[in-house]
């Protein structure tokens, strides 16, 4: 009984050998990198404190420097999903309730989900007594990115760690961009099983849809969605950032030099070929790259809440006659091949 | 601090710790990451762990707690396979992978809290009280997570279904 389970688990890892050939070196380098980050953060705080005191003493009648905006979690203004006229409405999203399905409110869905963390609408087939087999969860998550799969990479310090892959970018009917953790045909998408792979985040609406169904069913359901986006325009970007990361099919890059980060932001701001909702075309057949801007110095491998409004992301759908960049905070522009090349060059990737 | 002693410890126990991390996370890459992060803390605490302490138990405890915290934070965001196939394949996908991959895939399907309890209970052989002590939760939580984990594995499908069903019958 128990022994059989144990045997299965033993079998799963019995033949497994570590990937890292120098674990001692990697551990020591990780420790040093962590200390460096802590020291840098401490110095930054000290410099800010000294600066604030100095400015306060020398410049009378000036308002005191504003403290840094505290890290917020969920924005209370996140959209609350509602069921109106047979459709689930949240932000720019409208999903028609499929025939013979029903929409459950948070209270009625409580028995079907591990934890009710916020207002949601759950779509389930039949009378709702079989909510485990297929579900669609819609909620105003505040999220502007998806948690994704990762791969191992060794950085310049020799630290081996996970790096995230960019999401799959699609355009919902009506023009709202959406980011998926996996493509629709992924065999790991299974009915009733919640994983990161069946998440769809609509960053502009800050709405998340969790599809607990297989890929083809998910694809069919997505085709019934209608959206009315309101965030099209030039890319909304941070004024500055402590770190910027590039994650793309041809490599990973990172910047912590403020001049280089400024160049990157200016380069993206200079893109004014705005994509109208009707012309948006990003689709799952395209490869994607993602630029992440972090407000404070931290490795990309560290957990950053998808709902953290201070983390900006730009997802670029590459090639395919539809090279678009979408900002997590609004805005979508067309990018030329030359622009993509120059952005990669700032990260030290590809041809200079 | 004697770096050589720490290096000797890592050299001897690293593979076993990575296997433990792999079960806790359901993923080989993340398991090795979890191991290295825990070893950083072990290295910092090495003076009080060696020679009179138990560095391996300390490391495992850190790994479990880190995995548990991550699971609470990301309860519905299980990390996917290290290298999921780009496209679906014809036929039964389980036929195309060996047992190890199937078991790890099944573990990944579980919410982190359930997976950790399952591994501690059925692989590490800890009692419910011991698990509750390690995780800082009640034995009721341990029981319910273990029960849900097994129920989920039964209905996941694939060759593990029978094995897990028999295991708890």
Tab-separated table of N, CA and C in Angstrom, chain B residues 57-136:
chain	number	residue	atom	x	y	z
B	57	UNK	N	19.558	17.485	7.903
B	57	UNK	CA	18.194	17.705	8.398
B	57	UNK	C	17.833	19.191	8.314
B	58	UNK	N	18.819	20.022	8.636
B	58	UNK	CA	18.594	21.475	8.573
B	58	UNK	C	18.252	21.893	7.139
B	59	UNK	N	19.038	21.383	6.189
B	59	UNK	CA	18.813	21.740	4.783
B	59	UNK	C	17.440	21.262	4.312
B	60	UNK	N	17.107	20.042	4.665
B	60	UNK	CA	15.806	19.506	4.242
B	60	UNK	C	14.658	20.313	4.838
B	61	UNK	N	14.826	20.724	6.073
B	61	UNK	CA	13.781	21.527	6.721
B	61	UNK	C	13.600	22.855	5.980
B	62	UNK	N	14.705	23.457	5.616
B	62	UNK	CA	14.622	24.726	4.875
B	62	UNK	C	13.930	24.492	3.527
B	63	UNK	N	14.268	23.408	2.879
B	63	UNK	CA	13.667	23.125	1.573
B	63	UNK	C	12.160	22.952	1.697
B	64	UNK	N	11.751	22.202	2.705
B	64	UNK	CA	10.317	21.954	2.886
B	64	UNK	C	9.581	23.248	3.169
B	65	UNK	N	10.138	24.044	4.048
B	65	UNK	CA	9.447	25.289	4.411
B	65	UNK	C	9.411	26.265	3.233
B	66	UNK	N	10.508	26.307	2.467
B	66	UNK	CA	10.522	27.201	1.296
B	66	UNK	C	9.490	26.739	0.271
B	67	UNK	N	9.427	25.438	0.044
B	67	UNK	CA	8.450	24.915	-0.920
B	67	UNK	C	7.023	25.161	-0.428
B	68	UNK	N	6.826	25.014	0.869
B	68	UNK	CA	5.496	25.221	1.467
B	68	UNK	C	5.074	26.683	1.339
B	69	UNK	N	6.020	27.580	1.638
B	69	UNK	CA	5.695	29.018	1.524
B	69	UNK	C	5.380	29.373	0.080
B	70	UNK	N	6.186	28.865	-0.842
B	70	UNK	CA	5.944	29.166	-2.251
B	70	UNK	C	4.587	28.630	-2.677
B	71	UNK	N	4.243	27.473	-2.155
B	71	UNK	CA	2.954	26.875	-2.509
B	71	UNK	C	1.790	27.687	-1.988
B	72	UNK	N	1.938	28.253	-0.781
B	72	UNK	CA	0.856	29.072	-0.228
B	72	UNK	C	0.685	30.346	-1.029
B	73	UNK	N	1.833	30.865	-1.504
B	73	UNK	CA	1.785	32.086	-2.276
B	73	UNK	C	1.204	31.839	-3.663
B	74	UNK	N	1.535	30.701	-4.204
B	74	UNK	CA	1.162	30.408	-5.584
B	74	UNK	C	0.274	29.176	-5.633
B	75	UNK	N	-0.733	29.139	-4.799
B	75	UNK	CA	-1.453	27.890	-4.644
B	75	UNK	C	-2.030	27.366	-5.936
B	76	UNK	N	-2.357	28.246	-6.842
B	76	UNK	CA	-2.972	27.761	-8.071
B	76	UNK	C	-2.026	27.932	-9.252
B	77	UNK	N	-0.759	28.158	-8.970
B	77	UNK	CA	0.163	28.449	-10.056
B	77	UNK	C	1.307	27.446	-10.050
B	78	UNK	N	0.953	26.224	-10.170
B	78	UNK	CA	1.992	25.207	-10.160
B	78	UNK	C	2.907	25.390	-11.349
B	79	UNK	N	4.180	25.173	-11.101
B	79	UNK	CA	5.125	25.345	-12.180
B	79	UNK	C	4.997	24.201	-13.164
B	80	UNK	N	4.964	24.527	-14.405
B	80	UNK	CA	4.795	23.481	-15.393
B	80	UNK	C	6.060	22.673	-15.596
B	81	UNK	N	5.966	21.755	-16.512
B	81	UNK	CA	7.100	20.889	-16.785
B	81	UNK	C	8.295	21.715	-17.219
B	82	UNK	N	9.481	21.196	-16.930
B	82	UNK	CA	10.683	21.913	-17.312
B	82	UNK	C	10.740	22.103	-18.825
B	83	UNK	N	10.308	21.140	-19.524
B	83	UNK	CA	10.345	21.246	-20.982
B	83	UNK	C	9.100	20.605	-21.581
B	84	UNK	N	7.938	21.216	-21.414
B	84	UNK	CA	6.737	20.609	-21.979
B	84	UNK	C	6.828	20.613	-23.499
B	85	UNK	N	6.277	19.595	-24.136
B	85	UNK	CA	6.330	19.579	-25.590
B	85	UNK	C	5.589	20.767	-26.173
B	86	UNK	N	6.076	21.241	-27.289
B	86	UNK	CA	5.435	22.400	-27.903
B	86	UNK	C	4.047	22.067	-28.410
B	87	UNK	N	3.887	20.917	-28.868
B	87	UNK	CA	2.619	20.535	-29.491
B	87	UNK	C	2.142	19.207	-28.950
B	88	UNK	N	0.856	18.996	-29.057
B	88	UNK	CA	0.303	17.721	-28.628
B	88	UNK	C	0.831	16.612	-29.530
B	89	UNK	N	0.857	15.442	-28.983
B	89	UNK	CA	1.291	14.295	-29.781
B	89	UNK	C	0.113	13.353	-29.935
B	90	UNK	N	0.158	12.581	-30.996
B	90	UNK	CA	-0.918	11.625	-31.218
B	90	UNK	C	-0.826	10.489	-30.223
B	91	UNK	N	-1.951	9.898	-29.937
B	91	UNK	CA	-1.966	8.738	-29.070
B	91	UNK	C	-1.867	9.105	-27.612
B	92	UNK	N	-1.635	8.106	-26.799
B	92	UNK	CA	-1.573	8.312	-25.367
B	92	UNK	C	-0.222	8.892	-24.980
B	93	UNK	N	-0.247	10.103	-24.473
B	93	UNK	CA	1.015	10.765	-24.150
B	93	UNK	C	1.813	9.992	-23.115
B	94	UNK	N	1.105	9.291	-22.235
B	94	UNK	CA	1.813	8.587	-21.176
B	94	UNK	C	2.671	7.447	-21.726
B	95	UNK	N	2.271	6.933	-22.882
B	95	UNK	CA	3.063	5.857	-23.460
B	95	UNK	C	4.437	6.341	-23.900
B	96	UNK	N	4.552	7.630	-24.107
B	96	UNK	CA	5.767	8.156	-24.697
B	96	UNK	C	6.796	8.555	-23.647
B	97	UNK	N	6.454	8.454	-22.402
B	97	UNK	CA	7.400	8.885	-21.376
B	97	UNK	C	7.651	7.737	-20.412
B	98	UNK	N	8.745	7.781	-19.762
B	98	UNK	CA	9.011	6.695	-18.838
B	98	UNK	C	8.331	6.963	-17.489
B	99	UNK	N	8.429	5.989	-16.627
B	99	UNK	CA	7.707	6.076	-15.354
B	99	UNK	C	8.088	7.311	-14.567
B	100	UNK	N	9.379	7.616	-14.557
B	100	UNK	CA	9.821	8.761	-13.759
B	100	UNK	C	9.111	10.025	-14.207
B	101	UNK	N	9.038	10.223	-15.501
B	101	UNK	CA	8.401	11.435	-16.002
B	101	UNK	C	6.916	11.437	-15.693
B	102	UNK	N	6.310	10.266	-15.785
B	102	UNK	CA	4.874	10.187	-15.505
B	102	UNK	C	4.602	10.522	-14.038
B	103	UNK	N	5.427	9.991	-13.156
B	103	UNK	CA	5.225	10.261	-11.727
B	103	UNK	C	5.437	11.747	-11.437
B	104	UNK	N	6.485	12.315	-12.004
B	104	UNK	CA	6.733	13.742	-11.770
B	104	UNK	C	5.616	14.596	-12.363
B	105	UNK	N	5.134	14.196	-13.524
B	105	UNK	CA	4.026	14.952	-14.125
B	105	UNK	C	2.801	14.892	-13.213
B	106	UNK	N	2.562	13.706	-12.645
B	106	UNK	CA	1.418	13.574	-11.731
B	106	UNK	C	1.610	14.446	-10.495
B	107	UNK	N	2.839	14.500	-9.993
B	107	UNK	CA	3.110	15.351	-8.825
B	107	UNK	C	2.892	16.821	-9.155
B	108	UNK	N	3.289	17.183	-10.362
B	108	UNK	CA	3.140	18.597	-10.745
B	108	UNK	C	1.679	19.007	-10.825
B	109	UNK	N	0.820	18.040	-11.092
B	109	UNK	CA	-0.597	18.382	-11.200
B	109	UNK	C	-1.194	18.749	-9.837
B	110	UNK	N	-0.503	18.383	-8.774
B	110	UNK	CA	-1.035	18.660	-7.440
B	110	UNK	C	-0.704	20.083	-7.009
B	111	UNK	N	-1.606	20.734	-6.280
B	111	UNK	CA	-1.215	21.984	-5.621
B	111	UNK	C	-0.021	21.707	-4.707
B	112	UNK	N	0.836	22.717	-4.549
B	112	UNK	CA	2.102	22.500	-3.840
B	112	UNK	C	1.884	21.934	-2.436
B	113	UNK	N	0.904	22.458	-1.715
B	113	UNK	CA	0.675	21.998	-0.353
B	113	UNK	C	0.366	20.508	-0.303
B	114	UNK	N	-0.459	20.066	-1.233
B	114	UNK	CA	-0.797	18.636	-1.279
B	114	UNK	C	0.422	17.803	-1.655
B	115	UNK	N	1.185	18.294	-2.614
B	115	UNK	CA	2.352	17.526	-3.056
B	115	UNK	C	3.355	17.361	-1.918
B	116	UNK	N	3.587	18.447	-1.189
B	116	UNK	CA	4.582	18.398	-0.117
B	116	UNK	C	4.142	17.419	0.968
B	117	UNK	N	2.887	17.486	1.338
B	117	UNK	CA	2.379	16.566	2.363
B	117	UNK	C	2.489	15.120	1.870
B	118	UNK	N	2.139	14.910	0.615
B	118	UNK	CA	2.220	13.550	0.056
B	118	UNK	C	3.650	13.018	0.120
B	119	UNK	N	4.601	13.860	-0.258
B	119	UNK	CA	6.003	13.422	-0.274
B	119	UNK	C	6.502	13.153	1.147
B	120	UNK	N	6.147	14.038	2.065
B	120	UNK	CA	6.612	13.844	3.452
B	120	UNK	C	5.964	12.611	4.077
B	121	UNK	N	4.701	12.415	3.740
B	121	UNK	CA	3.969	11.303	4.378
B	121	UNK	C	4.375	9.953	3.786
B	122	UNK	N	4.380	9.880	2.469
B	122	UNK	CA	4.534	8.563	1.829
B	122	UNK	C	5.942	8.281	1.331
B	123	UNK	N	6.754	9.291	1.194
B	123	UNK	CA	8.127	9.047	0.741
B	123	UNK	C	9.111	9.194	1.902
B	124	UNK	N	8.982	10.298	2.642
B	124	UNK	CA	9.886	10.490	3.783
B	124	UNK	C	9.418	9.670	4.982
B	125	UNK	N	8.162	9.229	4.961
B	125	UNK	CA	7.671	8.375	6.025
B	125	UNK	C	7.408	9.088	7.343
B	126	UNK	N	7.165	10.374	7.305
B	126	UNK	CA	6.884	11.112	8.538
B	126	UNK	C	5.438	10.889	8.972
B	127	UNK	N	5.234	11.009	10.278
B	127	UNK	CA	3.858	10.914	10.782
B	127	UNK	C	3.130	12.232	10.525
B	128	UNK	N	1.816	12.176	10.676
B	128	UNK	CA	1.050	13.417	10.476
B	128	UNK	C	1.474	14.488	11.477
B	129	UNK	N	1.761	14.069	12.695
B	129	UNK	CA	2.190	15.039	13.708
B	129	UNK	C	3.540	15.654	13.333
B	130	UNK	N	4.446	14.816	12.852
B	130	UNK	CA	5.763	15.328	12.467
B	130	UNK	C	5.651	16.311	11.301
B	131	UNK	N	4.784	15.984	10.353
B	131	UNK	CA	4.609	16.876	9.198
B	131	UNK	C	4.014	18.197	9.659
B	132	UNK	N	3.013	18.096	10.524
B	132	UNK	CA	2.383	19.319	11.032
B	132	UNK	C	3.425	20.185	11.741
B	133	UNK	N	4.306	19.544	12.487
B	133	UNK	CA	5.347	20.280	13.190
B	133	UNK	C	6.303	20.967	12.224
B	134	UNK	N	6.675	20.241	11.170
B	134	UNK	CA	7.606	20.812	10.181
B	134	UNK	C	6.991	21.990	9.440
B	135	UNK	N	5.705	21.849	9.122
B	135	UNK	CA	5.063	22.868	8.287
B	135	UNK	C	4.408	23.968	9.104
B	136	UNK	N	4.296	23.747	10.393
B	136	UNK	CA	3.647	24.742	11.230
B	136	UNK	C	2.156	24.838	10.974
